[in-house]
């Protein structure tokens, strides 16, 4: 199989005449028609079918490049089999696509449906990972190649972007027709016993031969002028090129550019070439000639690329070294670790983006996300300023800033998406924007207020799963370049930041809703009872979602009886709070219907199973006769209650119990009879009060028992505050806490002093 990008590609025998297609009001010659006399070995039948399909599709839809992904022998893996209109080696990272990855070719193959992306904005919304690697304005059309139940691969076409204009029905039908014809031909090959799978690298479809004559005026230029075809081969060289590049024109013509001029094959320059083969905008950059572009010596040259529908015009001229040459430009291939001395320093710089990604997964609130970005992203790239704007109702609002002059960013707070500002346009276009100096920024946006005369700025779109979240501004004190590696890393990290911020916004919304549910579902006050004082306390967790499913209740079940209830629903957030409300209502309904404690627990268990919320809950229910002190307790997987006698002796009750609610519909819940003497205190609690990370729960129970034994039970409110404050002082408490205390008053006790709270 020919090497990708070399002459002698796969399209020998694939014929067709150059045609002219009118697109967007202009006529463009289609340049990827294969030459029947192309050199090299004859391609196999599969490659011929695919090459013909690409030629038809590109010509019919007005594209400038295209190709086919074909299934491979590895399950779920598509390989680029043929490519037309662009140099294959430049796009090596996209030669392999798994059908389950979020890329258009994978989705088209997996779904069997067309994936049509008319512009960069549409692509960013649906496939942000693709735009992170190819942040250029182009359109791409993807059509699965099938025949009946057989699915062979995906045909794709690249063409000029048409912002806001969807792909026409004519183009969709033309693409579908080319794919259907290819599917029929591949099915015929399969029926004949030929395996229609791909192995190895893609083979190029050569463009048609073109007239190489160039006007004599070009030879008068002192710059080197080269014409490249859509595969990156040199078609024309002017006379000045020989003297400037030191290579005879005869040795340049017909060669791949990066083989003829290997110093341009450095990875630092690849992104510039990818840009002109995907987009129509000219590209200019400075390159250092020599075997090692990152070496300290070497001649600087100015390289300009002018893309067209059928090729690229390239000029090369002498230039001065950049007035600012930070390591990312002088040594453009080394990325964020440039200029650092020791291997340990370089390893630390490379690790920082990784540390940012790890830290973002643990950040919960928008403030935590912004703090992580400040601590990890700025040092990784040598930045000094950071601003994060969040989108709300088509306006951007300042969420976080550091390093800017006080009040400078206030004028941009609440700016509309219609404003012509880089922080706005990076979000609306979905494309990161890099300004290597403040002069470049001022030239691009005349009249824009600047906070400094010297420096550089990067504007990054914050887009999560295709949804705009906001924009991020990175500021640098001195002018600097941004290497392709840095641009790629920053774009990818912006996606992670956007996902973390979107997650934080959902957290804030869910927290507010869960807080409201929790406040509405917990009892606002407990009933005032004769002979029994009760106190309840609730404390949310401090880590993660700060509301959960813990609850307590005191129910007057009838003349002369009262019930104490405490429970804990698994999990946190809205779902746990909602389930808690259902269980509290269920227990109250069963209790007020005259059921026994055992019947109440069994009925609540069956109800939770029938509701099937995907959660389970623990519960403890105690029915008390306040006058006699006789009590009946039932427990479902809940921590054992504590009982403090009037003389201060405190014990952990050993109540037999059943499994937690919501697991076993036939579970049994035995009842234990107790006697509460006057002055005794019964403590019901959830596990958040006694559990600490890395500590055995029995240790926590013993600590609580000792605290209750040492407490003065009157007034009961102070006892409750003391018990809960000892656990509540922890800054890393992962769970919420509920506590319910009940004290049987003495016959001559003062009701006013021990009333329920």
Tab-separated table of N, CA and C in Angstrom, residues 131-193:
chain	number	residue	atom	x	y	z
A	131	UNK	N	-13.650	20.129	17.600
A	131	UNK	CA	-13.239	21.523	17.437
A	131	UNK	C	-12.009	21.825	18.279
A	132	UNK	N	-11.870	21.149	19.420
A	132	UNK	CA	-10.686	21.375	20.255
A	132	UNK	C	-9.417	21.025	19.498
A	133	UNK	N	-9.472	19.995	18.656
A	133	UNK	CA	-8.296	19.596	17.880
A	133	UNK	C	-8.187	20.294	16.545
A	134	UNK	N	-9.331	20.717	15.975
A	134	UNK	CA	-9.345	21.373	14.662
A	134	UNK	C	-10.177	22.655	14.772
A	135	UNK	N	-9.650	23.677	15.433
A	135	UNK	CA	-10.442	24.897	15.679
A	135	UNK	C	-10.457	25.834	14.476
A	136	UNK	N	-11.022	25.366	13.352
A	136	UNK	CA	-11.036	26.138	12.119
A	136	UNK	C	-12.460	26.182	11.563
A	137	UNK	N	-12.795	27.251	10.830
A	137	UNK	CA	-14.155	27.343	10.261
A	137	UNK	C	-14.281	26.528	8.984
A	138	UNK	N	-14.888	25.381	9.066
A	138	UNK	CA	-15.140	24.562	7.889
A	138	UNK	C	-16.424	23.779	8.113
A	139	UNK	N	-16.980	23.294	7.025
A	139	UNK	CA	-18.174	22.461	7.088
A	139	UNK	C	-17.785	21.018	6.793
A	140	UNK	N	-18.497	20.072	7.392
A	140	UNK	CA	-18.232	18.656	7.130
A	140	UNK	C	-19.557	17.906	7.035
A	141	UNK	N	-19.635	17.044	6.031
A	141	UNK	CA	-20.828	16.247	5.775
A	141	UNK	C	-20.450	14.778	5.873
A	142	UNK	N	-21.213	14.015	6.629
A	142	UNK	CA	-20.882	12.610	6.889
A	142	UNK	C	-22.094	11.743	6.560
A	143	UNK	N	-21.857	10.707	5.766
A	143	UNK	CA	-22.945	9.828	5.344
A	143	UNK	C	-22.507	8.373	5.501
A	144	UNK	N	-23.279	7.547	6.230
A	144	UNK	CA	-22.899	6.133	6.374
A	144	UNK	C	-22.988	5.412	5.032
A	145	UNK	N	-22.072	4.492	4.807
A	145	UNK	CA	-22.070	3.655	3.605
A	145	UNK	C	-22.632	2.303	3.998
A	146	UNK	N	-23.815	1.973	3.462
A	146	UNK	CA	-24.504	0.740	3.843
A	146	UNK	C	-25.081	0.080	2.610
A	147	UNK	N	-25.414	-1.183	2.782
A	147	UNK	CA	-26.144	-1.936	1.771
A	147	UNK	C	-26.986	-2.958	2.510
A	148	UNK	N	-28.282	-2.695	2.624
A	148	UNK	CA	-29.124	-3.570	3.416
A	148	UNK	C	-28.671	-3.555	4.860
A	149	UNK	N	-28.514	-4.732	5.462
A	149	UNK	CA	-28.077	-4.767	6.863
A	149	UNK	C	-26.583	-4.530	7.040
A	150	UNK	N	-25.820	-4.517	5.940
A	150	UNK	CA	-24.367	-4.355	6.038
A	150	UNK	C	-24.011	-2.872	6.127
A	151	UNK	N	-23.173	-2.517	7.062
A	151	UNK	CA	-22.678	-1.151	7.197
A	151	UNK	C	-21.173	-1.202	7.074
A	152	UNK	N	-20.658	-0.514	6.038
A	152	UNK	CA	-19.238	-0.627	5.716
A	152	UNK	C	-18.396	0.494	6.311
A	153	UNK	N	-18.920	1.693	6.325
A	153	UNK	CA	-18.109	2.805	6.804
A	153	UNK	C	-18.850	4.111	6.668
A	154	UNK	N	-18.081	5.207	6.533
A	154	UNK	CA	-18.653	6.551	6.474
A	154	UNK	C	-17.927	7.347	5.400
A	155	UNK	N	-18.702	7.964	4.519
A	155	UNK	CA	-18.184	8.873	3.500
A	155	UNK	C	-18.285	10.298	4.042
A	156	UNK	N	-17.198	11.065	3.928
A	156	UNK	CA	-17.259	12.443	4.420
A	156	UNK	C	-16.706	13.410	3.382
A	157	UNK	N	-17.249	14.628	3.428
A	157	UNK	CA	-16.842	15.713	2.534
A	157	UNK	C	-16.574	16.945	3.385
A	158	UNK	N	-15.487	17.651	3.077
A	158	UNK	CA	-15.174	18.928	3.707
A	158	UNK	C	-15.397	20.038	2.693
A	159	UNK	N	-15.985	21.135	3.128
A	159	UNK	CA	-16.206	22.263	2.230
A	159	UNK	C	-16.272	23.548	3.045
A	160	UNK	N	-16.427	24.674	2.335
A	160	UNK	CA	-16.482	25.963	3.022
A	160	UNK	C	-17.674	26.011	3.965
A	161	UNK	N	-17.461	26.650	5.118
A	161	UNK	CA	-18.544	26.805	6.083
A	161	UNK	C	-19.607	27.758	5.535
A	162	UNK	N	-20.850	27.485	5.885
A	162	UNK	CA	-21.970	28.363	5.530
A	162	UNK	C	-22.702	28.722	6.813
A	163	UNK	N	-22.160	29.668	7.606
A	163	UNK	CA	-22.745	29.982	8.920
A	163	UNK	C	-24.227	30.328	8.833
A	164	UNK	N	-25.019	29.628	9.612
A	164	UNK	CA	-26.446	29.891	9.664
A	164	UNK	C	-27.244	29.326	8.518
A	165	UNK	N	-26.591	28.729	7.531
A	165	UNK	CA	-27.287	28.181	6.369
A	165	UNK	C	-27.145	26.664	6.393
A	166	UNK	N	-28.224	25.928	6.579
A	166	UNK	CA	-28.116	24.468	6.645
A	166	UNK	C	-27.751	23.862	5.297
A	167	UNK	N	-27.329	22.623	5.335
A	167	UNK	CA	-26.996	21.897	4.106
A	167	UNK	C	-28.282	21.701	3.303
A	168	UNK	N	-28.223	22.016	2.008
A	168	UNK	CA	-29.420	21.970	1.166
A	168	UNK	C	-29.854	20.539	0.910
A	169	UNK	N	-31.118	20.401	0.532
A	169	UNK	CA	-31.649	19.080	0.202
A	169	UNK	C	-30.930	18.485	-1.004
A	170	UNK	N	-30.532	19.342	-1.972
A	170	UNK	CA	-29.817	18.850	-3.154
A	170	UNK	C	-28.488	18.229	-2.759
A	171	UNK	N	-27.750	18.909	-1.879
A	171	UNK	CA	-26.456	18.385	-1.448
A	171	UNK	C	-26.625	17.129	-0.598
A	172	UNK	N	-27.649	17.117	0.252
A	172	UNK	CA	-27.876	15.914	1.058
A	172	UNK	C	-28.167	14.711	0.170
A	173	UNK	N	-28.975	14.913	-0.863
A	173	UNK	CA	-29.321	13.815	-1.756
A	173	UNK	C	-28.112	13.377	-2.574
A	174	UNK	N	-27.281	14.343	-2.998
A	174	UNK	CA	-26.076	13.985	-3.752
A	174	UNK	C	-25.113	13.165	-2.902
A	175	UNK	N	-24.946	13.565	-1.661
A	175	UNK	CA	-24.069	12.806	-0.768
A	175	UNK	C	-24.630	11.416	-0.521
A	176	UNK	N	-25.932	11.326	-0.289
A	176	UNK	CA	-26.557	10.031	-0.042
A	176	UNK	C	-26.431	9.117	-1.270
A	177	UNK	N	-26.602	9.696	-2.465
A	177	UNK	CA	-26.498	8.893	-3.682
A	177	UNK	C	-25.093	8.329	-3.850
A	178	UNK	N	-24.070	9.152	-3.566
A	178	UNK	CA	-22.691	8.667	-3.676
A	178	UNK	C	-22.432	7.547	-2.672
A	179	UNK	N	-22.964	7.687	-1.449
A	179	UNK	CA	-22.758	6.653	-0.437
A	179	UNK	C	-23.520	5.375	-0.801
A	180	UNK	N	-24.736	5.523	-1.313
A	180	UNK	CA	-25.514	4.334	-1.684
A	180	UNK	C	-24.836	3.564	-2.814
A	181	UNK	N	-24.314	4.297	-3.794
A	181	UNK	CA	-23.631	3.617	-4.899
A	181	UNK	C	-22.385	2.901	-4.404
A	182	UNK	N	-21.647	3.551	-3.512
A	182	UNK	CA	-20.471	2.886	-2.941
A	182	UNK	C	-20.881	1.652	-2.152
A	183	UNK	N	-21.987	1.739	-1.406
A	183	UNK	CA	-22.463	0.583	-0.651
A	183	UNK	C	-22.813	-0.580	-1.549
A	184	UNK	N	-23.468	-0.295	-2.689
A	184	UNK	CA	-23.813	-1.371	-3.622
A	184	UNK	C	-22.560	-2.031	-4.188
A	185	UNK	N	-21.557	-1.228	-4.534
A	185	UNK	CA	-20.328	-1.784	-5.106
A	185	UNK	C	-19.561	-2.593	-4.055
A	186	UNK	N	-19.534	-2.106	-2.812
A	186	UNK	CA	-18.848	-2.858	-1.761
A	186	UNK	C	-19.592	-4.148	-1.429
A	187	UNK	N	-20.935	-4.104	-1.478
A	187	UNK	CA	-21.705	-5.325	-1.246
A	187	UNK	C	-21.415	-6.358	-2.322
A	188	UNK	N	-21.235	-5.886	-3.569
A	188	UNK	CA	-20.890	-6.811	-4.648
A	188	UNK	C	-19.521	-7.446	-4.408
A	189	UNK	N	-18.585	-6.651	-3.911
A	189	UNK	CA	-17.265	-7.211	-3.593
A	189	UNK	C	-17.367	-8.245	-2.482
A	190	UNK	N	-18.187	-7.946	-1.477
A	190	UNK	CA	-18.380	-8.902	-0.383
A	190	UNK	C	-18.978	-10.199	-0.896
A	191	UNK	N	-19.976	-10.090	-1.783
A	191	UNK	CA	-20.602	-11.288	-2.339
A	191	UNK	C	-19.619	-12.109	-3.149
A	192	UNK	N	-18.622	-11.436	-3.739
A	192	UNK	CA	-17.616	-12.145	-4.529
A	192	UNK	C	-16.505	-12.723	-3.671
A	193	UNK	N	-16.604	-12.517	-2.366
A	193	UNK	CA	-15.609	-13.102	-1.460
A	193	UNK	C	-14.495	-12.174	-1.054
